[in-house]
GROMACS .gro file of C-alpha atoms in nm:
model
  320
    1MET     CA    1  17.592  28.822  20.141
    2SER     CA    2  17.599  28.585  20.439
    3ASN     CA    3  17.906  28.414  20.582
    4VAL     CA    4  17.978  28.042  20.594
    5SER     CA    5  18.197  27.853  20.841
    6VAL     CA    6  18.454  27.602  20.719
    7ASN     CA    7  18.743  27.410  20.867
    8ILE     CA    8  19.072  27.399  20.677
    9ASP     CA    9  19.350  27.180  20.817
   10GLY     CA   10  19.196  27.204  21.163
   11ILE     CA   11  19.152  27.582  21.150
   12ASP     CA   12  18.797  27.720  21.175
   13ILE     CA   13  18.736  28.021  20.954
   14SER     CA   14  18.432  28.226  20.855
   15VAL     CA   15  18.425  28.361  20.498
   16LYS     CA   16  18.173  28.516  20.264
   17GLU     CA   17  17.944  28.286  20.072
   18GLY     CA   18  18.085  28.221  19.724
   19THR     CA   19  18.448  28.231  19.840
   20THR     CA   20  18.659  27.957  19.685
   21ILE     CA   21  18.855  27.706  19.890
   22LEU     CA   22  19.177  27.867  19.766
   23GLU     CA   23  19.069  28.215  19.877
   24ALA     CA   24  18.954  28.081  20.215
   25ALA     CA   25  19.284  27.897  20.265
   26ARG     CA   26  19.480  28.214  20.191
   27GLU     CA   27  19.270  28.405  20.442
   28ALA     CA   28  19.368  28.139  20.696
   29LYS     CA   29  19.738  28.181  20.592
   30ILE     CA   30  19.745  27.826  20.453
   31ASN     CA   31  19.948  27.777  20.140
   32VAL     CA   32  19.780  27.590  19.854
   33PRO     CA   33  20.009  27.589  19.549
   34THR     CA   34  19.876  27.694  19.209
   35LEU     CA   35  20.011  27.752  18.860
   36CYS     CA   36  19.715  27.863  18.647
   37TYR     CA   37  19.543  28.081  18.908
   38TYR     CA   38  19.612  28.454  18.891
   39PRO     CA   39  19.438  28.735  19.084
   40ASP     CA   40  19.169  28.928  18.889
   41GLN     CA   41  19.155  28.664  18.614
   42LYS     CA   42  18.863  28.430  18.561
   43ILE     CA   43  18.904  28.085  18.714
   44LYS     CA   44  19.056  27.838  18.468
   45GLY     CA   45  19.130  27.523  18.671
   46ASN     CA   46  19.379  27.409  18.407
   47CYS     CA   47  19.675  27.293  18.612
   48ARG     CA   48  19.498  27.097  18.889
   49VAL     CA   49  19.793  27.162  19.120
   50CYS     CA   50  19.564  27.312  19.385
   51ILE     CA   51  19.373  26.987  19.455
   52VAL     CA   52  19.249  26.933  19.811
   53GLU     CA   53  19.050  26.671  19.999
   54VAL     CA   54  18.697  26.758  20.109
   55GLU     CA   55  18.544  26.539  20.378
   56GLY     CA   56  18.260  26.326  20.235
   57GLN     CA   57  18.382  26.345  19.875
   58ARG     CA   58  18.552  26.052  19.700
   59THR     CA   59  18.748  26.265  19.454
   60PHE     CA   60  18.975  26.564  19.490
   61SER     CA   61  18.844  26.918  19.447
   62SER     CA   62  19.035  27.199  19.281
   63ALA     CA   63  19.071  27.472  19.539
   64CYS     CA   64  19.070  27.757  19.286
   65SER     CA   65  18.730  27.668  19.136
   66THR     CA   66  18.536  27.510  19.423
   67PRO     CA   67  18.326  27.745  19.639
   68VAL     CA   68  18.311  27.670  20.010
   69ARG     CA   69  17.994  27.542  20.176
   70ASN     CA   70  17.888  27.583  20.534
   71GLY     CA   71  18.040  27.311  20.753
   72MET     CA   72  18.288  27.198  20.488
   73ARG     CA   73  18.599  27.028  20.626
   74ILE     CA   74  18.902  27.055  20.398
   75LYS     CA   75  19.249  26.904  20.411
   76THR     CA   76  19.516  27.061  20.191
   77ASN     CA   77  19.830  26.867  20.281
   78THR     CA   78  19.756  26.498  20.345
   79LYS     CA   79  19.983  26.228  20.203
   80LYS     CA   80  19.713  26.146  19.948
   81VAL     CA   81  19.702  26.509  19.835
   82ARG     CA   82  20.080  26.543  19.828
   83ASP     CA   83  20.124  26.224  19.623
   84ALA     CA   84  19.859  26.327  19.372
   85ARG     CA   85  19.994  26.681  19.351
   86LYS     CA   86  20.344  26.545  19.295
   87LEU     CA   87  20.220  26.325  19.009
   88ILE     CA   88  20.041  26.621  18.850
   89VAL     CA   89  20.357  26.832  18.862
   90GLU     CA   90  20.560  26.544  18.718
   91MET     CA   91  20.312  26.525  18.429
   92ILE     CA   92  20.362  26.896  18.369
   93LEU     CA   93  20.738  26.844  18.375
   94ALA     CA   94  20.705  26.565  18.117
   95GLY     CA   95  20.591  26.826  17.867
   96HIS     CA   96  20.830  27.097  17.983
   97ASN     CA   97  21.179  27.175  17.857
   98VAL     CA   98  21.374  27.149  18.183
   99ASN     CA   99  21.689  27.345  18.098
  100CYS     CA  100  21.668  27.567  18.404
  101PRO     CA  101  22.025  27.710  18.401
  102GLU     CA  102  21.965  27.851  18.050
  103CYS     CA  103  21.613  27.976  18.121
  104GLU     CA  104  21.520  28.342  18.161
  105LYS     CA  105  21.312  28.256  18.468
  106ASP     CA  106  21.577  28.050  18.650
  107GLY     CA  107  21.551  28.138  19.019
  108ASN     CA  108  21.219  28.317  18.967
  109CYS     CA  109  21.012  28.031  18.824
  110GLU     CA  110  20.690  27.918  18.991
  111LEU     CA  111  20.724  27.565  18.853
  112GLN     CA  112  21.082  27.544  18.976
  113ASN     CA  113  20.976  27.663  19.322
  114LEU     CA  114  20.691  27.411  19.327
  115CYS     CA  115  20.931  27.128  19.242
  116LYS     CA  116  21.150  27.229  19.533
  117GLU     CA  117  20.848  27.241  19.763
  118LEU     CA  118  20.741  26.890  19.657
  119ASN     CA  119  21.100  26.759  19.648
  120ILE     CA  120  21.077  26.667  19.280
  121LYS     CA  121  21.419  26.636  19.121
  122GLU     CA  122  21.325  26.447  18.804
  123THR     CA  123  21.039  26.256  18.646
  124ASN     CA  124  21.036  25.906  18.505
  125LEU     CA  125  20.734  25.981  18.285
  126LYS     CA  126  20.775  25.975  17.909
  127LYS     CA  127  20.871  26.319  17.779
  128PHE     CA  128  20.659  26.490  17.512
  129VAL     CA  129  20.827  26.831  17.489
  130PRO     CA  130  20.737  27.035  17.179
  131PRO     CA  131  21.022  27.196  16.985
  132PRO     CA  132  21.114  27.550  17.093
  133VAL     CA  133  20.995  27.843  16.885
  134GLU     CA  134  21.284  28.004  16.705
  135ASN     CA  135  21.370  28.366  16.783
  136GLU     CA  136  21.094  28.556  16.606
  137SER     CA  137  21.285  28.817  16.402
  138ASP     CA  138  21.358  29.128  16.609
  139ALA     CA  139  21.034  29.118  16.807
  140PRO     CA  140  21.082  29.237  17.166
  141VAL     CA  141  20.868  28.949  17.299
  142ILE     CA  142  20.996  28.593  17.247
  143ARG     CA  143  20.790  28.273  17.286
  144ASP     CA  144  20.929  27.930  17.370
  145GLU     CA  145  20.662  27.664  17.322
  146SER     CA  146  20.889  27.398  17.475
  147LYS     CA  147  20.850  27.564  17.816
  148CYS     CA  148  20.479  27.643  17.799
  149ILE     CA  149  20.271  27.465  18.066
  150LYS     CA  150  19.934  27.565  17.910
  151CYS     CA  151  19.819  27.754  18.221
  152GLY     CA  152  19.629  28.011  18.013
  153ARG     CA  153  19.738  28.317  18.211
  154CYS     CA  154  19.886  28.493  17.907
  155VAL     CA  155  19.577  28.425  17.693
  156GLU     CA  156  19.348  28.566  17.960
  157THR     CA  157  19.566  28.874  18.004
  158CYS     CA  158  19.604  28.940  17.631
  159ASN     CA  159  19.237  28.894  17.546
  160GLU     CA  160  19.040  29.000  17.854
  161VAL     CA  161  19.267  29.250  18.032
  162GLN     CA  162  19.457  29.418  17.749
  163GLY     CA  163  19.188  29.363  17.486
  164VAL     CA  164  19.444  29.280  17.217
  165GLY     CA  165  19.385  28.915  17.129
  166ALA     CA  166  19.727  28.836  16.985
  167ILE     CA  167  19.746  28.485  17.133
  168TYR     CA  168  19.491  28.205  17.169
  169THR     CA  169  19.452  27.850  17.295
  170VAL     CA  170  19.411  27.593  17.017
  171GLY     CA  171  19.376  27.215  17.031
  172ARG     CA  172  19.299  26.995  17.330
  173SER     CA  173  19.480  26.773  17.581
  174CYS     CA  174  19.840  26.696  17.477
  175ASP     CA  175  19.779  26.874  17.145
  176MET     CA  176  19.689  27.202  17.314
  177GLN     CA  177  19.899  27.500  17.211
  178ILE     CA  178  19.907  27.864  17.304
  179THR     CA  179  19.994  28.050  16.989
  180PRO     CA  180  19.924  28.358  16.777
  181ALA     CA  181  19.645  28.319  16.522
  182TYR     CA  182  19.711  28.063  16.245
  183GLY     CA  183  20.043  27.966  16.406
  184ARG     CA  184  20.205  28.291  16.300
  185SER     CA  185  20.484  28.470  16.484
  186LEU     CA  186  20.401  28.765  16.710
  187ASP     CA  187  20.532  29.020  16.460
  188MET     CA  188  20.276  28.888  16.208
  189VAL     CA  189  19.972  28.950  16.429
  190LYS     CA  190  19.829  29.249  16.614
  191CYS     CA  191  20.061  29.227  16.914
  192VAL     CA  192  20.137  29.566  17.071
  193TYR     CA  193  20.433  29.433  17.274
  194CYS     CA  194  20.287  29.557  17.601
  195GLY     CA  195  20.469  29.276  17.784
  196GLN     CA  196  20.182  29.191  18.019
  197CYS     CA  197  20.193  28.826  17.907
  198ILE     CA  198  20.554  28.815  18.028
  199ASN     CA  199  20.451  28.950  18.368
  200VAL     CA  200  20.193  28.676  18.429
  201CYS     CA  201  20.380  28.377  18.282
  202PRO     CA  202  20.480  28.145  18.570
  203VAL     CA  203  20.767  27.991  18.372
  204GLY     CA  204  21.001  28.102  18.093
  205ALA     CA  205  20.763  28.043  17.802
  206ILE     CA  206  20.737  28.413  17.716
  207TYR     CA  207  21.019  28.655  17.781
  208GLU     CA  208  21.181  28.978  17.668
  209ARG     CA  209  21.442  28.973  17.395
  210ASP     CA  210  21.785  29.009  17.553
  211ASP     CA  211  22.039  29.218  17.361
  212THR     CA  212  22.308  29.206  17.630
  213ASP     CA  213  22.551  29.010  17.413
  214LYS     CA  214  22.511  29.263  17.131
  215VAL     CA  215  22.597  29.544  17.374
  216TRP     CA  216  22.912  29.366  17.490
  217GLU     CA  217  23.013  29.305  17.128
  218ALA     CA  218  22.970  29.674  17.053
  219LEU     CA  219  23.175  29.772  17.359
  220GLU     CA  220  23.456  29.538  17.250
  221ASP     CA  221  23.462  29.688  16.899
  222LYS     CA  222  23.742  29.948  16.900
  223ASP     CA  223  23.602  30.111  16.587
  224LYS     CA  224  23.272  30.196  16.758
  225HIS     CA  225  23.197  30.498  16.976
  226VAL     CA  226  22.930  30.351  17.202
  227VAL     CA  227  22.696  30.578  17.398
  228VAL     CA  228  22.408  30.505  17.633
  229GLN     CA  229  22.097  30.709  17.702
  230MET     CA  230  21.928  30.665  18.039
  231ALA     CA  231  21.556  30.705  18.107
  232PRO     CA  232  21.463  30.931  18.403
  233ALA     CA  233  21.298  30.657  18.612
  234VAL     CA  234  21.607  30.435  18.614
  235ARG     CA  235  21.797  30.652  18.863
  236VAL     CA  236  21.527  30.586  19.124
  237ALA     CA  237  21.431  30.228  19.040
  238LEU     CA  238  21.775  30.070  19.018
  239GLY     CA  239  21.887  30.131  19.377
  240GLU     CA  240  21.647  29.872  19.521
  241GLU     CA  241  21.814  29.600  19.312
  242PHE     CA  242  22.130  29.658  19.515
  243GLY     CA  243  21.966  29.663  19.856
  244MET     CA  244  21.921  30.040  19.891
  245GLU     CA  245  21.616  30.210  20.034
  246PRO     CA  246  21.324  30.249  19.788
  247GLY     CA  247  21.349  30.585  19.613
  248SER     CA  248  21.727  30.613  19.652
  249ILE     CA  249  21.875  30.822  19.369
  250VAL     CA  250  22.177  30.650  19.218
  251THR     CA  251  22.251  30.869  18.916
  252GLY     CA  252  22.620  30.906  18.994
  253LYS     CA  253  22.669  30.535  19.058
  254ILE     CA  254  22.499  30.446  18.729
  255VAL     CA  255  22.714  30.687  18.529
  256SER     CA  256  23.033  30.566  18.697
  257PHE     CA  257  22.944  30.203  18.629
  258LEU     CA  258  22.851  30.260  18.264
  259ARG     CA  259  23.172  30.451  18.200
  260ARG     CA  260  23.375  30.181  18.376
  261ILE     CA  261  23.242  29.899  18.154
  262GLY     CA  262  23.328  30.092  17.841
  263PHE     CA  263  23.060  30.337  17.730
  264ALA     CA  264  23.217  30.649  17.579
  265LYS     CA  265  22.932  30.880  17.674
  266VAL     CA  266  22.632  30.863  17.907
  267PHE     CA  267  22.336  31.086  17.817
  268ASP     CA  268  22.044  31.172  18.041
  269THR     CA  269  21.695  31.157  17.889
  270ASN     CA  270  21.568  31.383  18.168
  271PHE     CA  271  21.631  31.701  17.969
  272THR     CA  272  21.487  31.563  17.645
  273ALA     CA  273  21.180  31.441  17.837
  274ASP     CA  274  21.123  31.802  17.942
  275LEU     CA  275  21.162  31.910  17.580
  276THR     CA  276  20.902  31.651  17.476
  277ILE     CA  277  20.656  31.789  17.731
  278MET     CA  278  20.718  32.143  17.604
  279GLU     CA  279  20.671  32.038  17.240
  280GLU     CA  280  20.351  31.850  17.318
  281GLY     CA  281  20.227  32.151  17.513
  282ASN     CA  282  20.297  32.379  17.216
  283GLU     CA  283  20.125  32.133  16.983
  284LEU     CA  284  19.818  32.124  17.207
  285LEU     CA  285  19.799  32.505  17.213
  286TYR     CA  286  19.829  32.512  16.834
  287ARG     CA  287  19.546  32.261  16.798
  288LEU     CA  288  19.325  32.458  17.037
  289LYS     CA  289  19.382  32.781  16.844
  290ASN     CA  290  19.346  32.628  16.498
  291ASN     CA  291  19.060  32.381  16.544
  292GLY     CA  292  19.297  32.085  16.535
  293LYS     CA  293  19.207  31.725  16.616
  294LEU     CA  294  19.107  31.684  16.983
  295PRO     CA  295  19.157  31.528  17.225
  296MET     CA  296  19.532  31.500  17.173
  297PHE     CA  297  19.709  31.186  17.294
  298THR     CA  298  20.078  31.150  17.366
  299SER     CA  299  20.284  30.944  17.122
  300CYS     CA  300  20.569  30.862  17.363
  301SER     CA  301  20.486  30.490  17.396
  302PRO     CA  302  20.551  30.264  17.092
  303GLY     CA  303  20.309  30.007  17.236
  304TRP     CA  304  20.036  30.270  17.263
  305ILE     CA  305  20.096  30.379  16.903
  306ARG     CA  306  20.068  30.017  16.780
  307PHE     CA  307  19.747  29.977  16.982
  308VAL     CA  308  19.592  30.282  16.813
  309GLU     CA  309  19.715  30.174  16.468
  310PHE     CA  310  19.565  29.826  16.504
  311PHE     CA  311  19.242  29.890  16.692
  312TYR     CA  312  19.155  30.260  16.667
  313PRO     CA  313  19.303  30.389  16.338
  314GLU     CA  314  19.042  30.664  16.333
  315PHE     CA  315  19.235  30.828  16.619
  316MET     CA  316  19.575  30.831  16.449
  317GLU     CA  317  19.545  31.204  16.383
  318ASN     CA  318  19.482  31.258  16.754
  319LEU     CA  319  19.833  31.138  16.840
  320SER     CA  320  20.090  31.409  16.908
   0.00000   0.00000   0.00000
């Protein structure tokens, strides 16, 4: 594939033919903001935040979906672009529940960061925020339609990457919704609670259920003997959160902290994880000797079990 030469904000750059303006700008270390774009997903062009000016064109082009052409001259940060981009973000905010201090994504929200970048503090546009979705039973994944910006990242991840298809886009324009089939809750459809939709959501429209308050209530209850069981990976992963070197083992610190806030006992899953491996090994040997169902798959992940139950029930007997 041949290369093409383009100029972005006065910087000449040579990129492969078929490269989008957004990809070319990133190669040139030029920031073009986006909300719907996500690496390794198909191009959606839903948010229009990445608009740019292309010399010789009367209208804006979306950087994420427009391939570069040889000799193209692009401007990403003119006053015209900034004003239009600001209006687009304000339109998104008009349909967004802006209660940032209460939001799960506060401080880690792409829309919030974009508002800071564009110096948007409020919008005078008429609000059309949908009502929030109530806490869906005890499901580990919670949706809040009032914060959804219709970027489509979660739909793409659920359907094309994970192959589950628990959520879809329905309706058009202001009536567009991202929802489980037939408007049901997630615990009523074939959601495996993998959490990948949470990872790609740029705002707080999908998040993990938080049981922190329940834990504190249990710790305050003098009639309860509260214990905690710690997964093996935590001792290595948690140190980075407190500024330690990656891979730092903080087992002692974790135990001391958990005991200090009120847990009566702290148990280590490390030993029981070894027991699980031994049991699965024994089960595999038994299957090999007695013509059991093969191959044998681990059953340690609840999400994996739900995936098999929903989509490959013929392999249920292959689970350990």
